[in-house]
Amino acid sequence: MSLKAKISTALVFVFAILLALGGLSMYYLNELADDSQAILKDNYISLEYVSTMQKSLADLRSPDALADFETNLKKQEANETEVGEKAMTDAVRREFNRMKGSNDSMSVQRIRRYLFQLDDINRQAMVRKNETAKRTAKEALGWVAVVGTLCFLILFSFIVNFPGYIANPLRELTRGIRQISSRNFEERIMVKSSDEFGELARSFNSMAQKLDEYEHSNLARVLFEKKRIDTLIEVMSDGIIGLDENRRILFINPVAERLLGVERQRLIGRYAPDIATSNDLLRTLIQGLMGMDEADDSAESINTLKPPVGDNLLKIYDPHPDESGKGRESYFTRQISPVEVSRTGESQPTLAGYVIVLKNITSYKELDLAKTNFIATVSHELKTPLSSIKMSLKLLEDKRVGDLNGEQKSLVDNVRDDTDRLMKLTGELLNMAQVESGQIQLQLGSVSPTDIVSYATQALQVQAANKQLQIRTDVPTGVPAVRADVDKASWVLVNFLSNAVRHSPPDSRIELSVYPIGGTVEFRVRDHGAGIRPEHRDRVFDRYFRAPGTNGQSSGTGLGLAISSEFITAMGGRIGLDNSVTDGAAFYFRLPIATEPQRVPDKSMIA
């Protein structure tokens, strides 16, 4: 039975008790009222009639006496209720009729005697009915006392027990909740009933069991690990910002809070682009984040593109005091990692958010700048003696100085080759120093792709002829001019062709094509050599990386492609390796189309 039904039954029971007690009282009160009414109606009125008739009989001389006697006698005849009362009334009627006819004194005496007997009958009836009323009142008092006592005991028991019936399960439930809040998930509530309290106890026990299972489940351990990871994030020296898939900030550690200059309470839960409108650093981070979601119409999925150098390096003022007790401008690398989760029944992972990491590399940057300055200084110092060596070699080859024998000429040729290699190496080191120091000097203008291709092919014509290589060019007529630094664009294309010549087998061909794509012009160099192994394709644009050849040995300095990437990126272009080409290698770069007057390459820069 439900609790509602039990309470309703209890209230109905109390109502029934009250109704029974009230009904019994009303019944006996009604009996007493009937007895009293009987005395008044049946006997007392008859006595009044008898008394009036006796008075009329005593005053027969009055002219109205007989009329009054007649009137009361008729009333008495209509109120004959007791045994013998009718006979006495009839006797009075006979004698009264006889008295009216003869005025006999004996009739008067008999009438008086009959009236006395009628009076005695009603008085005895009143005494008898009064005793009956007393017995009824006594009986009523007894029953009311018994029933009232019984009802009192029942109601007293109900008052004592019913609140406990309601309060005890609630007290037990409160105790169980306190135990659960203390992580005592083995606690159970022992309430055995079929009402709502029993259902509540069973639900509570089921919840406690689930919590107990949860406490010992993998999920609890996962949450424990999450808390530990949160602690690690808090104490890490790197700045970390977590966003959900809708780019709302989920968490931020003290380092990132310090760099952003905004209290984390004002950041957590807010939409990152809204905050970025008034925070330059966060705006820079969000711009990179938005770039991860943009679709690329140039089919990047088949190409390995080198991201622009410097995009992930940020110079930020760090208010954290250093050895001098003051803040300083520091260097940070930015890493944006999408968080993906795999769900049951889904073939593709679902994006769950992003994590932005700002790593302080100031000390490494300072060392790198020292290294760059050292390389630039050494390279610059080497160029002067190398130039002197080349001048000396040129003088030695002048026949006006004297003829060289075969052995001397061979030595001079070897010295010249080594000097050229050193000159190229120092040139690349100087270019790299310029790139690393962020001091790339560009002279952007409108350049004809035909001029760039023509100069690059001429610069490599001798080397290609020595290996019996054919350089096939495909430059459509009317190809638009590009906006670029003509010297650096030519340098990059020469570097591509030089690598293609170096890695192409003899008697093969090199394909150089130019064609517009979107709002850019693409320069593509394709060779048919051994190609680049798949595990090395992602690193070909890294500094000092040299991909091993077919014999397992590496060639070059590992700086040419890295410098090319920096040059193209600085000119607003893109550079990459086409991963779809497996027979050989295909490098390309794209430069934006321009409408300014055209310029031609400066051969002295390339040389």
Coordinates of C-alpha atoms in Angstrom, one line a residue:
M1 CA 0.0 0.0 0.0
S2 CA 1.3 3.4 -0.9
L3 CA 2.0 6.1 1.7
K4 CA -0.8 8.3 0.3
A5 CA -3.2 5.4 0.7
K6 CA -2.1 4.7 4.3
I7 CA -2.5 8.3 5.3
S8 CA -5.9 8.5 3.6
T9 CA -6.9 5.2 5.4
A10 CA -5.8 6.7 8.7
L11 CA -7.7 9.9 8.2
V12 CA -10.8 7.8 7.2
F13 CA -10.4 5.7 10.3
V14 CA -10.2 8.9 12.5
F15 CA -13.2 10.2 10.7
A16 CA -15.1 7.0 11.3
I17 CA -14.3 7.1 15.0
L18 CA -15.5 10.7 15.3
L19 CA -18.6 9.7 13.3
A20 CA -19.4 6.7 15.5
L21 CA -18.9 8.7 18.7
G22 CA -21.0 11.5 17.4
G23 CA -23.7 9.2 16.1
L24 CA -23.9 7.3 19.4
S25 CA -24.2 10.6 21.3
M26 CA -26.9 11.8 18.9
Y27 CA -28.8 8.6 19.2
Y28 CA -29.0 8.7 23.1
L29 CA -29.6 12.4 23.1
N30 CA -32.5 11.8 20.7
E31 CA -33.8 9.0 23.1
L32 CA -33.7 11.3 26.0
A33 CA -35.4 14.0 24.0
D34 CA -38.2 11.5 23.1
D35 CA -38.7 10.5 26.7
S36 CA -38.9 14.1 27.8
Q37 CA -41.3 14.9 25.0
A38 CA -43.5 11.9 26.0
I39 CA -43.7 13.1 29.5
L40 CA -44.6 16.6 28.4
K41 CA -47.0 15.6 25.7
D42 CA -48.7 12.5 27.2
N43 CA -48.8 13.2 30.9
Y44 CA -48.1 16.7 31.8
I45 CA -50.8 18.1 29.4
S46 CA -53.3 15.5 30.7
L47 CA -52.6 16.8 34.2
E48 CA -53.3 20.3 33.0
Y49 CA -56.6 19.2 31.5
V50 CA -57.6 17.4 34.7
S51 CA -56.7 20.4 36.9
T52 CA -58.7 22.7 34.7
M53 CA -61.7 20.4 34.8
Q54 CA -61.4 20.1 38.6
K55 CA -61.4 23.9 38.9
S56 CA -64.4 24.2 36.6
L57 CA -66.2 21.5 38.6
A58 CA -65.6 23.4 41.8
D59 CA -67.1 26.6 40.3
L60 CA -70.3 25.3 38.7
R61 CA -72.1 28.5 39.6
S62 CA -70.0 30.3 36.9
P63 CA -71.8 30.4 33.6
D64 CA -68.6 29.4 31.7
A65 CA -67.6 26.5 34.0
L66 CA -69.5 23.8 32.1
A67 CA -68.1 25.2 28.8
D68 CA -64.5 25.1 30.1
F69 CA -65.1 21.6 31.5
E70 CA -66.4 20.5 28.1
T71 CA -63.5 22.0 26.2
N72 CA -60.8 20.4 28.4
L73 CA -62.6 17.1 28.4
K74 CA -62.5 17.0 24.6
K75 CA -58.8 17.8 24.7
Q76 CA -58.3 15.0 27.2
E77 CA -60.2 12.6 25.0
A78 CA -57.8 13.5 22.2
N79 CA -54.7 12.8 24.5
E80 CA -55.4 9.3 25.8
T81 CA -51.9 7.7 26.0
E82 CA -51.8 5.6 29.1
V83 CA -53.3 2.3 30.0
G84 CA -56.7 2.8 31.9
E85 CA -56.7 6.5 30.9
K86 CA -59.4 6.0 28.2
A87 CA -61.7 4.1 30.6
M88 CA -61.4 6.9 33.2
T89 CA -62.0 9.5 30.5
D90 CA -65.1 7.7 29.2
A91 CA -66.4 7.4 32.7
V92 CA -65.9 11.2 33.2
R93 CA -67.8 11.8 29.9
R94 CA -70.8 9.6 31.0
E95 CA -71.1 11.3 34.4
F96 CA -70.6 14.7 32.8
N97 CA -73.5 14.1 30.4
R98 CA -75.6 12.8 33.2
M99 CA -74.8 15.8 35.3
K100 CA -75.8 18.2 32.6
G101 CA -79.1 16.6 32.3
S102 CA -80.1 16.2 35.9
N103 CA -77.6 18.3 37.9
D104 CA -77.1 15.3 40.1
S105 CA -74.6 15.9 43.0
M106 CA -73.7 12.3 43.0
S107 CA -72.5 12.6 39.4
V108 CA -70.3 15.5 40.5
Q109 CA -68.8 13.3 43.2
R110 CA -68.1 10.5 40.8
I111 CA -66.6 12.9 38.3
R112 CA -64.2 14.2 40.9
R113 CA -63.3 10.6 41.8
Y114 CA -62.7 9.7 38.2
L115 CA -60.6 12.9 37.6
F116 CA -58.5 12.0 40.7
Q117 CA -57.9 8.5 39.3
L118 CA -57.0 10.1 35.9
D119 CA -54.6 12.4 37.6
D120 CA -53.1 9.5 39.5
I121 CA -52.6 7.5 36.3
N122 CA -50.7 10.3 34.6
R123 CA -48.6 11.0 37.7
Q124 CA -47.6 7.4 37.9
A125 CA -46.9 7.4 34.2
M126 CA -44.6 10.4 34.7
V127 CA -42.7 8.7 37.4
R128 CA -42.3 5.6 35.3
K129 CA -41.2 7.5 32.3
N130 CA -38.8 9.6 34.3
E131 CA -37.2 6.3 35.5
T132 CA -36.9 5.2 31.9
A133 CA -35.3 8.5 31.0
K134 CA -32.8 8.0 33.8
R135 CA -31.9 4.5 32.7
T136 CA -31.5 5.8 29.1
A137 CA -29.2 8.6 30.3
K138 CA -27.2 6.2 32.4
E139 CA -26.9 3.8 29.5
A140 CA -25.9 6.6 27.2
L141 CA -23.3 7.8 29.6
G142 CA -21.9 4.3 29.9
W143 CA -21.7 3.7 26.1
V144 CA -20.3 7.1 25.5
A145 CA -17.7 6.5 28.1
V146 CA -16.7 3.1 26.7
V147 CA -16.7 4.3 23.1
G148 CA -14.9 7.5 24.0
T149 CA -12.2 5.7 26.0
L150 CA -11.7 3.2 23.1
C151 CA -11.5 6.1 20.6
F152 CA -9.1 8.0 22.9
L153 CA -6.8 4.9 23.2
I154 CA -6.9 4.4 19.4
L155 CA -6.2 8.0 18.6
F156 CA -3.5 8.2 21.3
S157 CA -1.8 5.2 19.8
F158 CA -2.1 6.8 16.3
I159 CA -0.6 10.1 17.6
V160 CA 2.3 8.3 19.2
N161 CA 3.1 5.9 16.3
F162 CA 2.2 7.6 13.1
P163 CA 4.8 10.5 13.4
G164 CA 7.4 7.9 13.9
Y165 CA 6.2 6.0 10.9
I166 CA 6.9 9.1 8.9
A167 CA 9.9 10.4 10.7
N168 CA 11.9 7.2 11.2
P169 CA 12.4 6.4 7.5
L170 CA 13.4 10.1 6.9
R171 CA 15.9 9.9 9.8
E172 CA 17.3 6.7 8.4
L173 CA 17.5 8.3 4.9
T174 CA 19.3 11.3 6.3
R175 CA 21.8 9.1 8.1
G176 CA 22.4 7.2 4.9
I177 CA 22.9 10.4 2.9
R178 CA 25.5 11.6 5.5
Q179 CA 27.3 8.3 5.1
I180 CA 27.3 8.6 1.3
S181 CA 28.6 12.2 1.5
S182 CA 31.5 10.8 3.6
R183 CA 32.2 8.4 0.7
N184 CA 31.0 5.4 2.7
F185 CA 29.3 3.8 -0.4
E186 CA 28.8 0.5 1.4
E187 CA 26.0 2.0 3.6
R188 CA 22.5 0.6 3.1
I189 CA 19.1 1.7 4.4
M190 CA 17.0 -1.1 6.0
V191 CA 13.4 0.0 5.5
K192 CA 11.1 -2.9 4.8
S193 CA 7.8 -1.6 3.5
S194 CA 5.9 -1.5 0.2
D195 CA 5.1 2.2 0.3
E196 CA 7.0 5.1 -1.0
F197 CA 9.5 4.9 1.8
G198 CA 10.3 1.4 0.8
E199 CA 10.7 2.4 -2.8
L200 CA 12.9 5.3 -1.7
A201 CA 15.1 3.0 0.4
R202 CA 15.5 0.6 -2.5
S203 CA 16.4 3.4 -4.9
F204 CA 18.9 4.8 -2.3
N205 CA 20.5 1.3 -1.9
S206 CA 20.7 1.0 -5.7
M207 CA 22.3 4.4 -5.9
A208 CA 24.8 3.5 -3.2
Q209 CA 25.6 0.2 -5.0
K210 CA 26.2 2.1 -8.3
L211 CA 28.4 4.6 -6.5
D212 CA 30.3 1.8 -4.8
E213 CA 30.8 0.2 -8.2
Y214 CA 31.8 3.6 -9.7
E215 CA 34.3 4.2 -6.9
H216 CA 36.0 0.9 -7.8
S217 CA 35.5 1.3 -11.6
N218 CA 37.9 2.5 -14.4
L219 CA 36.0 5.7 -14.6
A220 CA 36.9 6.6 -11.0
R221 CA 40.5 5.9 -11.9
V222 CA 40.2 8.1 -15.0
L223 CA 38.8 10.9 -12.9
F224 CA 41.6 10.5 -10.5
E225 CA 44.1 10.7 -13.3
K226 CA 42.3 13.8 -14.6
K227 CA 42.8 15.4 -11.2
R228 CA 46.4 14.5 -11.3
I229 CA 46.8 15.9 -14.8
D230 CA 45.0 19.1 -13.7
T231 CA 47.6 19.4 -10.9
L232 CA 50.4 18.8 -13.4
I233 CA 49.0 21.5 -15.7
E234 CA 48.8 23.9 -12.8
V235 CA 52.5 23.5 -11.9
M236 CA 53.9 23.3 -15.4
S237 CA 56.2 26.1 -16.5
D238 CA 54.6 26.3 -19.9
G239 CA 51.5 28.3 -20.6
I240 CA 48.5 26.0 -21.4
I241 CA 45.0 27.0 -22.5
G242 CA 42.2 24.5 -23.1
L243 CA 39.2 25.2 -25.4
D244 CA 36.2 23.1 -26.2
E245 CA 34.9 22.4 -29.7
N246 CA 33.0 25.7 -29.6
R247 CA 36.1 27.6 -28.6
R248 CA 35.0 28.3 -25.1
I249 CA 37.9 28.4 -22.6
L250 CA 37.8 25.3 -20.3
F251 CA 41.0 25.8 -18.3
I252 CA 44.0 28.0 -18.1
N253 CA 47.1 27.5 -16.0
P254 CA 48.9 30.3 -14.0
V255 CA 51.6 30.8 -16.6
A256 CA 49.1 31.5 -19.4
E257 CA 47.1 33.7 -17.1
R258 CA 50.2 35.7 -16.4
L259 CA 51.1 36.1 -20.0
L260 CA 47.5 37.1 -21.0
G261 CA 47.3 39.5 -18.2
V262 CA 43.7 38.5 -17.4
E263 CA 42.5 36.7 -14.3
R264 CA 41.3 33.2 -15.0
Q265 CA 38.0 33.8 -13.3
R266 CA 37.2 36.2 -16.1
L267 CA 38.3 33.7 -18.8
I268 CA 36.9 30.3 -17.8
G269 CA 33.7 29.5 -19.7
R270 CA 33.8 32.5 -22.0
Y271 CA 33.9 32.5 -25.8
A272 CA 37.6 32.9 -26.7
P273 CA 37.0 35.2 -29.8
D274 CA 35.1 37.6 -27.6
I275 CA 38.0 37.9 -25.3
A276 CA 40.5 38.1 -28.2
T277 CA 38.9 41.4 -29.3
S278 CA 40.6 43.1 -26.4
N279 CA 43.6 40.8 -25.9
D280 CA 46.3 40.9 -28.6
L281 CA 48.0 37.7 -27.5
L282 CA 44.9 35.7 -27.4
R283 CA 43.8 37.1 -30.7
T284 CA 47.1 35.9 -32.2
L285 CA 46.5 32.4 -30.7
I286 CA 42.9 32.3 -32.0
Q287 CA 44.0 33.4 -35.5
G288 CA 46.2 30.3 -35.7
L289 CA 43.4 28.2 -34.3
M290 CA 40.9 29.4 -36.9
G291 CA 43.4 28.6 -39.6
M292 CA 43.3 24.9 -38.6
D293 CA 39.6 24.7 -39.5
E294 CA 39.7 26.5 -42.9
A295 CA 39.4 24.4 -46.0
D296 CA 42.2 24.6 -48.6
D297 CA 41.1 24.7 -52.2
S298 CA 44.6 23.8 -53.5
A299 CA 44.5 20.1 -52.6
E300 CA 46.9 20.2 -49.7
S301 CA 46.0 16.7 -48.7
I302 CA 48.4 15.4 -51.4
N303 CA 51.2 17.8 -50.6
T304 CA 53.6 18.2 -47.7
L305 CA 53.7 21.9 -47.1
K306 CA 56.2 23.6 -44.8
P307 CA 54.4 26.0 -42.4
P308 CA 55.7 29.5 -42.5
V309 CA 58.7 29.9 -40.3
G310 CA 58.1 32.3 -37.4
D311 CA 54.3 31.6 -37.2
N312 CA 54.9 29.4 -34.1
L313 CA 57.4 31.8 -32.5
L314 CA 56.0 34.6 -30.4
K315 CA 57.7 37.4 -28.6
I316 CA 55.8 38.1 -25.5
Y317 CA 56.4 40.4 -22.5
D318 CA 56.6 38.2 -19.4
P319 CA 55.8 40.1 -16.2
H320 CA 57.4 37.4 -14.2
P321 CA 60.6 38.9 -12.6
D322 CA 64.0 37.5 -13.7
E323 CA 67.3 37.7 -11.9
S324 CA 67.2 41.5 -12.1
G325 CA 63.8 41.5 -10.4
K326 CA 62.0 42.9 -13.5
G327 CA 59.9 41.4 -16.3
R328 CA 61.3 41.0 -19.8
E329 CA 60.4 40.2 -23.4
S330 CA 60.6 36.4 -23.8
Y331 CA 60.3 34.0 -26.7
F332 CA 57.6 31.3 -26.8
T333 CA 56.7 28.6 -29.2
R334 CA 53.1 28.0 -29.8
Q335 CA 51.6 24.6 -30.4
I336 CA 47.9 24.1 -31.1
S337 CA 46.8 20.5 -30.8
P338 CA 43.2 19.4 -31.6
V339 CA 41.7 17.0 -29.1
E340 CA 39.8 14.1 -30.9
V341 CA 37.8 11.4 -29.3
S342 CA 36.6 8.1 -30.8
R343 CA 33.0 7.2 -30.1
T344 CA 31.4 3.8 -30.3
G345 CA 29.7 3.3 -33.7
E346 CA 31.5 6.2 -35.4
S347 CA 34.3 5.5 -37.9
Q348 CA 35.8 9.0 -37.7
P349 CA 37.0 10.6 -34.4
T350 CA 35.0 13.6 -33.2
L351 CA 36.6 16.9 -32.4
A352 CA 36.4 17.6 -28.7
G353 CA 38.4 20.8 -28.4
Y354 CA 41.9 22.3 -28.6
V355 CA 44.9 22.7 -26.4
I356 CA 47.2 25.6 -26.9
V357 CA 50.7 25.3 -25.4
L358 CA 53.1 28.3 -25.0
K359 CA 56.6 27.0 -24.3
N360 CA 59.3 29.4 -23.1
I361 CA 62.3 29.0 -25.3
T362 CA 64.0 32.3 -24.4
S363 CA 67.2 30.6 -23.2
Y364 CA 67.4 28.5 -26.4
K365 CA 66.6 31.6 -28.5
E366 CA 69.4 33.5 -26.9
L367 CA 71.8 30.6 -27.6
D368 CA 70.5 30.4 -31.1
L369 CA 71.0 34.1 -31.7
A370 CA 74.6 33.7 -30.4
K371 CA 75.1 30.8 -32.7
T372 CA 73.7 32.8 -35.6
N373 CA 75.9 35.7 -34.9
F374 CA 78.9 33.5 -34.6
I375 CA 78.1 31.8 -38.0
A376 CA 77.4 35.1 -39.6
T377 CA 80.7 36.5 -38.3
V378 CA 82.8 33.5 -39.3
S379 CA 81.1 33.3 -42.7
H380 CA 81.7 37.0 -43.3
E381 CA 85.3 36.7 -42.2
L382 CA 85.8 33.6 -44.5
K383 CA 84.5 35.4 -47.6
T384 CA 87.5 37.8 -47.7
P385 CA 90.3 35.2 -47.8
L386 CA 88.2 33.0 -50.1
S387 CA 87.8 35.8 -52.5
S388 CA 91.6 36.4 -52.3
I389 CA 92.2 32.7 -53.0
K390 CA 89.9 32.8 -56.0
M391 CA 91.8 35.9 -57.3
S392 CA 95.1 34.1 -56.7
L393 CA 93.9 31.1 -58.6
K394 CA 92.8 33.3 -61.5
L395 CA 96.3 34.9 -61.6
L396 CA 97.9 31.5 -61.5
E397 CA 95.9 30.5 -64.6
D398 CA 96.9 33.6 -66.4
K399 CA 99.5 32.6 -69.0
R400 CA 101.2 35.9 -68.6
V401 CA 102.5 34.8 -65.3
G402 CA 103.6 31.5 -66.7
D403 CA 102.4 28.1 -67.9
L404 CA 101.4 25.4 -65.4
N405 CA 102.4 21.8 -65.9
G406 CA 99.7 19.1 -65.8
E407 CA 100.1 18.4 -62.1
Q408 CA 100.0 22.0 -61.1
K409 CA 96.9 22.6 -63.2
S410 CA 95.2 19.6 -61.5
L411 CA 96.0 21.1 -58.1
V412 CA 94.7 24.5 -59.1
D413 CA 91.5 22.9 -60.3
N414 CA 91.0 21.1 -57.1
V415 CA 91.7 24.2 -55.1
R416 CA 89.2 26.1 -57.3
D417 CA 86.5 23.4 -56.7
D418 CA 87.1 23.5 -52.9
T419 CA 87.0 27.3 -52.9
D420 CA 83.7 27.3 -54.8
R421 CA 82.3 24.8 -52.3
L422 CA 83.4 27.0 -49.5
M423 CA 82.0 30.1 -51.1
K424 CA 78.7 28.4 -51.6
L425 CA 78.7 27.2 -48.0
T426 CA 79.5 30.6 -46.6
G427 CA 76.9 32.1 -48.9
E428 CA 74.3 29.7 -47.5
L429 CA 75.4 30.3 -44.0
L430 CA 75.1 34.0 -44.5
N431 CA 71.7 33.6 -45.9
M432 CA 70.6 31.4 -43.1
A433 CA 72.0 33.9 -40.5
Q434 CA 70.0 36.5 -42.3
V435 CA 66.9 34.3 -42.0
E436 CA 67.4 33.3 -38.4
S437 CA 68.0 36.9 -37.3
G438 CA 64.7 37.9 -39.0
Q439 CA 66.5 40.5 -41.2
I440 CA 65.5 39.2 -44.6
Q441 CA 65.6 42.2 -46.9
L442 CA 63.1 42.0 -49.7
Q443 CA 62.7 44.1 -52.7
L444 CA 59.2 43.1 -53.9
G445 CA 58.0 43.9 -57.3
S446 CA 56.3 42.5 -60.4
V447 CA 58.5 39.8 -62.0
S448 CA 57.9 37.8 -65.1
P449 CA 58.0 34.1 -64.4
T450 CA 59.6 33.6 -67.9
D451 CA 62.6 35.7 -66.8
I452 CA 63.1 33.7 -63.6
V453 CA 62.8 30.4 -65.5
S454 CA 65.2 31.6 -68.2
Y455 CA 67.9 32.7 -65.8
A456 CA 67.6 29.5 -63.7
T457 CA 67.9 27.2 -66.7
Q458 CA 70.9 29.1 -68.0
A459 CA 72.7 29.0 -64.6
L460 CA 72.3 25.2 -64.5
Q461 CA 72.8 24.5 -68.3
V462 CA 76.5 23.5 -67.9
Q463 CA 75.9 21.2 -65.0
A464 CA 73.0 19.5 -66.8
A465 CA 75.1 19.1 -69.9
N466 CA 77.9 17.4 -68.0
K467 CA 75.4 14.7 -66.9
Q468 CA 73.6 14.5 -70.3
L469 CA 70.4 15.8 -68.7
Q470 CA 67.6 17.6 -70.5
I471 CA 65.8 20.4 -68.8
R472 CA 62.3 20.7 -70.4
T473 CA 60.4 23.8 -69.6
D474 CA 56.7 24.4 -69.9
V475 CA 55.8 28.0 -69.5
P476 CA 52.5 29.0 -71.1
T477 CA 52.3 32.2 -73.0
G478 CA 50.6 35.0 -71.2
V479 CA 51.4 33.6 -67.7
P480 CA 50.8 36.6 -65.3
A481 CA 53.7 38.3 -63.5
V482 CA 54.2 37.5 -59.8
R483 CA 54.9 39.7 -56.9
A484 CA 58.3 38.7 -55.5
D485 CA 61.9 39.5 -54.9
V486 CA 63.3 38.5 -58.2
D487 CA 66.8 37.6 -56.8
K488 CA 65.5 35.4 -54.1
A489 CA 62.8 33.7 -56.3
S490 CA 65.6 33.0 -58.8
W491 CA 67.8 31.7 -56.1
V492 CA 65.1 29.2 -54.9
L493 CA 64.4 28.0 -58.5
V494 CA 68.2 27.5 -59.1
N495 CA 68.3 25.6 -55.8
F496 CA 65.5 23.3 -57.0
L497 CA 67.2 22.7 -60.3
S498 CA 70.6 22.2 -58.7
N499 CA 69.1 19.4 -56.5
A500 CA 67.4 17.9 -59.4
V501 CA 70.6 17.8 -61.4
R502 CA 72.5 16.3 -58.5
H503 CA 70.0 13.5 -57.9
S504 CA 69.0 12.7 -61.5
P505 CA 70.6 9.7 -63.3
P506 CA 72.5 10.4 -66.5
D507 CA 70.6 10.7 -69.8
S508 CA 67.3 11.5 -68.0
R509 CA 65.2 14.6 -68.1
I510 CA 64.2 17.4 -65.6
E511 CA 60.8 19.0 -66.1
L512 CA 60.2 22.6 -65.2
S513 CA 56.7 23.9 -65.5
V514 CA 54.9 27.1 -64.7
Y515 CA 51.2 27.6 -64.6
P516 CA 48.7 29.8 -62.7
I517 CA 46.6 28.2 -59.9
G518 CA 44.0 30.3 -58.1
G519 CA 45.5 33.7 -57.4
T520 CA 49.1 32.4 -57.6
V521 CA 51.6 31.1 -60.1
E522 CA 53.2 27.8 -59.4
F523 CA 56.8 26.9 -60.3
R524 CA 57.3 23.1 -60.3
V525 CA 60.6 21.1 -60.8
R526 CA 60.2 17.4 -61.4
D527 CA 63.1 14.9 -61.7
H528 CA 63.2 11.2 -62.2
G529 CA 65.8 10.2 -59.7
A530 CA 65.6 8.0 -56.7
G531 CA 63.2 10.3 -55.0
I532 CA 62.8 10.9 -51.3
R533 CA 61.8 8.2 -48.9
P534 CA 58.4 8.6 -47.2
E535 CA 59.9 8.8 -43.7
H536 CA 62.1 11.7 -44.8
R537 CA 59.5 13.8 -46.7
D538 CA 58.2 15.7 -43.6
R539 CA 61.8 16.9 -42.8
V540 CA 63.1 18.0 -46.2
F541 CA 62.6 21.6 -45.3
D542 CA 64.2 21.4 -41.9
R543 CA 67.5 23.1 -41.3
Y544 CA 70.6 21.0 -41.6
F545 CA 68.6 17.9 -42.6
R546 CA 70.2 16.0 -45.5
A547 CA 68.2 13.2 -47.0
P548 CA 70.3 10.1 -47.6
G549 CA 70.8 9.0 -51.3
T550 CA 70.6 5.6 -52.9
N551 CA 74.0 4.7 -51.5
G552 CA 73.0 5.7 -48.0
Q553 CA 75.2 8.8 -47.9
S554 CA 74.0 12.4 -47.6
S555 CA 75.1 15.3 -49.7
G556 CA 74.9 19.1 -49.4
T557 CA 74.7 21.2 -46.3
G558 CA 71.0 20.7 -45.5
L559 CA 70.4 24.5 -45.7
G560 CA 69.2 25.0 -49.3
L561 CA 65.6 23.9 -48.9
A562 CA 65.3 25.5 -45.5
I563 CA 66.5 28.9 -46.9
S564 CA 64.2 28.4 -49.9
S565 CA 61.3 27.9 -47.6
E566 CA 62.1 31.1 -45.6
F567 CA 62.5 33.1 -48.8
I568 CA 59.2 32.0 -50.3
T569 CA 57.3 32.4 -47.1
A570 CA 58.7 35.9 -46.6
M571 CA 57.4 36.8 -50.1
G572 CA 53.9 35.6 -49.1
G573 CA 54.1 32.4 -51.1
R574 CA 54.0 28.7 -50.3
I575 CA 56.5 25.9 -50.8
G576 CA 56.1 22.2 -50.8
L577 CA 56.8 18.6 -51.9
D578 CA 54.2 16.8 -53.9
N579 CA 53.7 13.5 -52.1
S580 CA 51.8 12.0 -55.0
V581 CA 55.0 11.7 -57.0
T582 CA 56.8 8.5 -56.2
D583 CA 59.1 8.2 -59.3
G584 CA 61.6 10.8 -58.5
A585 CA 60.7 14.0 -56.7
A586 CA 58.6 17.1 -57.5
F587 CA 59.2 20.4 -55.6
Y588 CA 57.1 23.5 -56.1
F589 CA 56.6 27.0 -54.8
R590 CA 53.7 29.4 -55.4
L591 CA 54.0 33.2 -55.6
P592 CA 51.1 35.6 -55.7
I593 CA 50.1 37.3 -59.0
A594 CA 51.1 41.0 -59.2
T595 CA 50.3 43.9 -61.6
E596 CA 53.3 46.1 -60.9
P597 CA 56.0 46.8 -63.6
Q598 CA 58.2 43.8 -64.1
R599 CA 61.8 43.4 -63.0
V600 CA 64.6 41.1 -64.1
P601 CA 67.0 39.0 -62.0
D602 CA 70.3 40.3 -60.8
K603 CA 72.8 37.7 -61.8
S604 CA 75.4 39.0 -59.3
M605 CA 73.2 37.9 -56.4
I606 CA 72.8 34.3 -57.7
A607 CA 76.5 34.0 -58.6

